[in-house]
């Protein structure tokens, strides 16, 4: 049986069109995986929302890499110009929580079950923070990557959003040349772009010979 895939970019555009028609500027909590990925997302969505960027990525390895990425995120927010305010919220570096989640899946290839659990770990925290902060919506920058499964990300986001009572803003940010634009913005702002997803296992796989 073929399951029809949803075009989440078109679904996002419907939401944005509705907000414009209603002249509403809601609050949005964006989980960001890194500054380069967030660059296009912030440029795009800051015309429609008052945004708070949540940096919660306990998967990042080593800690020096985590520090580098979180500082780069803060620097980007300070450097960019926005129509509506963009603020920053630092999550906890729960690396023990990540390793507990990954237990037994250390040898799986990137993009498999371990990554799906990692998406959920981060999106669940974003949903909890959005609920606690009274945000209208939450989402993640992760769908901008050509290597990330937007269908699964949106399914997880919608599910955990319902659990916490916060609406998940669906997305597929790689569409409409979003990924390409993020590369352009990274060059424009001189952003550090890492060569692996972030965790110890993705670092290991990135160093394997082709």
mmCIF file of C-alpha atoms in Angstrom:
data_model
loop_
_atom_site.group_PDB
_atom_site.id
_atom_site.type_symbol
_atom_site.label_atom_id
_atom_site.label_comp_id
_atom_site.label_asym_id
_atom_site.label_seq_id
_atom_site.Cartn_x
_atom_site.Cartn_y
_atom_site.Cartn_z
ATOM 1 C CA UNK A 1 0.000 0.000 0.000
ATOM 2 C CA UNK A 2 1.388 3.387 -1.036
ATOM 3 C CA UNK A 3 1.097 6.075 1.631
ATOM 4 C CA UNK A 4 0.827 9.526 0.107
ATOM 5 C CA UNK A 5 3.449 11.889 1.461
ATOM 6 C CA UNK A 6 2.353 15.306 2.654
ATOM 7 C CA UNK A 7 3.979 18.414 1.192
ATOM 8 C CA UNK A 8 4.779 20.123 4.490
ATOM 9 C CA UNK A 9 6.111 23.263 2.818
ATOM 10 C CA UNK A 10 2.708 23.849 1.229
ATOM 11 C CA UNK A 11 1.040 23.167 4.578
ATOM 12 C CA UNK A 12 3.311 25.756 6.208
ATOM 13 C CA UNK A 13 2.460 28.287 3.516
ATOM 14 C CA UNK A 14 -1.244 27.816 4.283
ATOM 15 C CA UNK A 15 -0.597 28.644 7.955
ATOM 16 C CA UNK A 16 1.443 31.734 7.082
ATOM 17 C CA UNK A 17 -1.208 32.958 4.634
ATOM 18 C CA UNK A 18 -3.890 32.556 7.310
ATOM 19 C CA UNK A 19 -1.827 34.500 9.863
ATOM 20 C CA UNK A 20 -1.327 37.338 7.394
ATOM 21 C CA UNK A 21 -5.039 37.466 6.596
ATOM 22 C CA UNK A 22 -5.864 37.577 10.308
ATOM 23 C CA UNK A 23 -3.056 40.107 10.951
ATOM 24 C CA UNK A 24 -1.750 37.955 13.803
ATOM 25 C CA UNK A 25 1.872 37.720 14.983
ATOM 26 C CA UNK A 26 2.000 34.613 17.213
ATOM 27 C CA UNK A 27 4.888 33.384 19.338
ATOM 28 C CA UNK A 28 7.053 30.548 18.047
ATOM 29 C CA UNK A 29 9.677 28.452 19.809
ATOM 30 C CA UNK A 30 12.181 27.103 17.284
ATOM 31 C CA UNK A 31 14.428 24.224 18.257
ATOM 32 C CA UNK A 32 17.710 24.919 16.450
ATOM 33 C CA UNK A 33 20.307 22.272 15.715
ATOM 34 C CA UNK A 34 22.958 24.837 14.709
ATOM 35 C CA UNK A 35 23.430 28.401 13.470
ATOM 36 C CA UNK A 36 23.835 27.566 9.752
ATOM 37 C CA UNK A 37 20.590 25.583 9.647
ATOM 38 C CA UNK A 38 18.731 28.264 11.606
ATOM 39 C CA UNK A 39 19.883 31.124 9.367
ATOM 40 C CA UNK A 40 17.345 30.622 6.578
ATOM 41 C CA UNK A 41 14.596 29.542 8.993
ATOM 42 C CA UNK A 42 14.997 32.757 10.992
ATOM 43 C CA UNK A 43 15.138 34.897 7.860
ATOM 44 C CA UNK A 44 11.956 33.227 6.605
ATOM 45 C CA UNK A 45 9.811 32.958 9.730
ATOM 46 C CA UNK A 46 10.748 36.176 11.540
ATOM 47 C CA UNK A 47 8.429 38.017 9.130
ATOM 48 C CA UNK A 48 5.481 36.139 10.665
ATOM 49 C CA UNK A 49 6.332 35.283 14.280
ATOM 50 C CA UNK A 50 7.910 36.566 17.470
ATOM 51 C CA UNK A 51 10.573 33.897 17.801
ATOM 52 C CA UNK A 52 12.549 32.326 20.619
ATOM 53 C CA UNK A 53 15.396 30.053 19.517
ATOM 54 C CA UNK A 54 15.873 27.054 21.798
ATOM 55 C CA UNK A 55 19.313 25.474 21.626
ATOM 56 C CA UNK A 56 18.808 21.990 23.054
ATOM 57 C CA UNK A 57 21.162 19.412 21.546
ATOM 58 C CA UNK A 58 22.477 16.946 24.149
ATOM 59 C CA UNK A 59 23.693 14.735 21.299
ATOM 60 C CA UNK A 60 26.581 17.073 20.413
ATOM 61 C CA UNK A 61 30.056 15.591 20.927
ATOM 62 C CA UNK A 62 32.555 16.581 22.229
ATOM 63 C CA UNK A 63 31.671 19.327 24.702
ATOM 64 C CA UNK A 64 34.038 21.769 22.961
ATOM 65 C CA UNK A 65 31.945 21.299 19.803
ATOM 66 C CA UNK A 66 28.775 21.974 21.789
ATOM 67 C CA UNK A 67 30.241 25.213 23.133
ATOM 68 C CA UNK A 68 31.354 26.298 19.664
ATOM 69 C CA UNK A 69 27.904 25.692 18.191
ATOM 70 C CA UNK A 70 25.887 27.371 20.938
ATOM 71 C CA UNK A 71 28.080 30.502 20.808
ATOM 72 C CA UNK A 72 27.754 30.604 17.021
ATOM 73 C CA UNK A 73 23.970 30.449 17.392
ATOM 74 C CA UNK A 74 23.929 33.410 19.772
ATOM 75 C CA UNK A 75 26.283 35.404 17.550
ATOM 76 C CA UNK A 76 24.045 34.852 14.525
ATOM 77 C CA UNK A 77 20.933 36.094 16.330
ATOM 78 C CA UNK A 78 22.786 39.246 17.345
ATOM 79 C CA UNK A 79 24.050 39.822 13.802
ATOM 80 C CA UNK A 80 20.839 39.293 11.831
ATOM 81 C CA UNK A 81 18.115 41.900 11.375
ATOM 82 C CA UNK A 82 14.513 40.835 11.937
ATOM 83 C CA UNK A 83 11.066 42.286 11.438
ATOM 84 C CA UNK A 84 9.859 40.884 14.775
ATOM 85 C CA UNK A 85 11.939 40.138 17.899
ATOM 86 C CA UNK A 86 14.099 37.020 18.090
ATOM 87 C CA UNK A 87 15.381 35.904 21.498
ATOM 88 C CA UNK A 88 17.537 33.005 22.671
ATOM 89 C CA UNK A 89 16.981 30.229 25.201
ATOM 90 C CA UNK A 90 19.780 27.841 26.176
ATOM 91 C CA UNK A 91 18.714 24.288 26.924
ATOM 92 C CA UNK A 92 20.601 21.958 29.229
ATOM 93 C CA UNK A 93 23.486 19.900 27.924
ATOM 94 C CA UNK A 94 21.923 16.565 28.936
ATOM 95 C CA UNK A 95 24.542 14.325 27.357
ATOM 96 C CA UNK A 96 23.808 11.496 29.829
ATOM 97 C CA UNK A 97 20.172 11.595 28.672
ATOM 98 C CA UNK A 98 21.285 11.249 25.068
ATOM 99 C CA UNK A 99 23.555 8.269 25.778
ATOM 100 C CA UNK A 100 20.800 6.568 27.788
ATOM 101 C CA UNK A 101 18.472 7.038 24.818
ATOM 102 C CA UNK A 102 21.077 5.684 22.369
ATOM 103 C CA UNK A 103 21.906 2.592 24.456
ATOM 104 C CA UNK A 104 21.879 -0.514 22.286
ATOM 105 C CA UNK A 105 21.748 1.517 19.068
ATOM 106 C CA UNK A 106 25.334 2.742 18.978
ATOM 107 C CA UNK A 107 26.233 0.724 15.877
ATOM 108 C CA UNK A 108 23.203 1.673 13.781
ATOM 109 C CA UNK A 109 23.810 3.699 10.656
ATOM 110 C CA UNK A 110 23.023 7.396 10.666
ATOM 111 C CA UNK A 111 19.455 8.132 9.634
ATOM 112 C CA UNK A 112 18.033 5.019 11.317
ATOM 113 C CA UNK A 113 16.174 4.305 14.546
ATOM 114 C CA UNK A 114 18.750 6.030 16.761
ATOM 115 C CA UNK A 115 18.341 9.280 14.843
ATOM 116 C CA UNK A 116 14.536 9.046 15.055
ATOM 117 C CA UNK A 117 14.823 8.695 18.837
ATOM 118 C CA UNK A 118 17.215 11.649 18.915
ATOM 119 C CA UNK A 119 14.730 13.773 16.946
ATOM 120 C CA UNK A 120 12.050 12.859 19.463
ATOM 121 C CA UNK A 121 14.296 13.590 22.451
ATOM 122 C CA UNK A 122 14.913 17.126 21.194
ATOM 123 C CA UNK A 123 11.400 17.800 19.930
ATOM 124 C CA UNK A 124 9.903 16.567 23.191
ATOM 125 C CA UNK A 125 12.039 19.050 25.120
ATOM 126 C CA UNK A 126 11.016 21.808 22.694
ATOM 127 C CA UNK A 127 7.343 20.932 23.201
ATOM 128 C CA UNK A 128 7.785 20.970 26.985
ATOM 129 C CA UNK A 129 9.532 24.350 26.861
ATOM 130 C CA UNK A 130 6.884 25.743 24.507
ATOM 131 C CA UNK A 131 4.087 24.577 26.803
ATOM 132 C CA UNK A 132 5.812 25.986 29.885
ATOM 133 C CA UNK A 133 6.416 29.312 28.130
ATOM 134 C CA UNK A 134 2.903 29.624 26.738
ATOM 135 C CA UNK A 135 4.039 29.689 23.104
ATOM 136 C CA UNK A 136 1.501 29.500 20.289
ATOM 137 C CA UNK A 137 3.659 27.176 18.167
ATOM 138 C CA UNK A 138 6.915 25.233 18.200
ATOM 139 C CA UNK A 139 9.028 23.717 15.428
ATOM 140 C CA UNK A 140 12.586 22.660 14.555
ATOM 141 C CA UNK A 141 15.211 23.673 12.006
ATOM 142 C CA UNK A 142 16.132 20.014 11.384
ATOM 143 C CA UNK A 143 14.006 19.647 8.249
ATOM 144 C CA UNK A 144 16.310 22.016 6.339
ATOM 145 C CA UNK A 145 18.927 19.292 5.964
ATOM 146 C CA UNK A 146 18.722 17.105 2.825
ATOM 147 C CA UNK A 147 19.884 14.261 5.092
ATOM 148 C CA UNK A 148 16.959 14.562 7.523
ATOM 149 C CA UNK A 149 13.605 12.850 7.050
ATOM 150 C CA UNK A 150 11.049 15.681 7.022
ATOM 151 C CA UNK A 151 8.110 13.261 6.984
ATOM 152 C CA UNK A 152 9.276 11.598 10.211
ATOM 153 C CA UNK A 153 10.215 14.913 11.844
ATOM 154 C CA UNK A 154 6.749 16.314 11.258
ATOM 155 C CA UNK A 155 5.055 13.137 12.445
ATOM 156 C CA UNK A 156 7.063 13.256 15.676
ATOM 157 C CA UNK A 157 6.513 16.998 16.126
ATOM 158 C CA UNK A 158 2.751 16.743 15.665
ATOM 159 C CA UNK A 159 2.552 13.805 18.070
ATOM 160 C CA UNK A 160 4.553 15.342 20.909
ATOM 161 C CA UNK A 161 2.824 18.678 20.347
ATOM 162 C CA UNK A 162 -0.517 17.008 21.032
ATOM 163 C CA UNK A 163 0.903 15.436 24.189
ATOM 164 C CA UNK A 164 1.993 18.826 25.532
ATOM 165 C CA UNK A 165 -0.908 20.857 24.152
ATOM 166 C CA UNK A 166 1.175 23.051 21.811
ATOM 167 C CA UNK A 167 0.678 23.255 18.056
ATOM 168 C CA UNK A 168 3.585 22.032 15.968
ATOM 169 C CA UNK A 169 4.385 24.269 13.022
ATOM 170 C CA UNK A 170 4.917 21.800 10.191
ATOM 171 C CA UNK A 171 7.787 22.422 7.801
ATOM 172 C CA UNK A 172 10.136 21.159 5.163
ATOM 173 C CA UNK A 173 12.620 24.018 5.169
ATOM 174 C CA UNK A 174 14.849 22.467 2.499
ATOM 175 C CA UNK A 175 12.098 23.261 -0.023
ATOM 176 C CA UNK A 176 12.065 26.541 -1.969
ATOM 177 C CA UNK A 177 15.897 26.410 -2.004
ATOM 178 C CA UNK A 178 15.968 26.735 1.774
ATOM 179 C CA UNK A 179 19.098 24.616 2.167
ATOM 180 C CA UNK A 180 20.846 26.550 -0.603
ATOM 181 C CA UNK A 181 19.900 29.829 1.052
ATOM 182 C CA UNK A 182 21.262 28.604 4.395
ATOM 183 C CA UNK A 183 24.639 28.011 2.727
ATOM 184 C CA UNK A 184 24.562 31.529 1.251
ATOM 185 C CA UNK A 185 23.704 33.052 4.632
ATOM 186 C CA UNK A 186 26.418 30.994 6.331
ATOM 187 C CA UNK A 187 28.970 32.526 3.952
ATOM 188 C CA UNK A 188 27.496 36.000 4.411
ATOM 189 C CA UNK A 189 27.778 35.815 8.198
ATOM 190 C CA UNK A 190 30.990 33.775 8.245
ATOM 191 C CA UNK A 191 29.391 30.908 10.147
ATOM 192 C CA UNK A 192 31.213 27.811 11.289
ATOM 193 C CA UNK A 193 29.773 24.819 9.420
ATOM 194 C CA UNK A 194 30.509 21.439 10.989
ATOM 195 C CA UNK A 195 31.221 18.381 8.829
ATOM 196 C CA UNK A 196 29.151 15.879 10.846
ATOM 197 C CA UNK A 197 25.662 15.894 12.329
ATOM 198 C CA UNK A 198 26.804 16.255 15.909
ATOM 199 C CA UNK A 199 26.899 13.064 17.946
ATOM 200 C CA UNK A 200 29.846 10.802 18.657
ATOM 201 C CA UNK A 201 28.419 8.156 16.315
ATOM 202 C CA UNK A 202 27.938 10.535 13.379
ATOM 203 C CA UNK A 203 31.502 11.778 13.915
ATOM 204 C CA UNK A 204 32.713 8.185 13.802
ATOM 205 C CA UNK A 205 30.779 7.468 10.595
ATOM 206 C CA UNK A 206 32.013 10.676 8.935
ATOM 207 C CA UNK A 207 35.599 9.490 9.359
ATOM 208 C CA UNK A 208 35.017 6.058 7.805
ATOM 209 C CA UNK A 209 36.524 5.566 4.340
ATOM 210 C CA UNK A 210 34.022 5.633 1.494
#
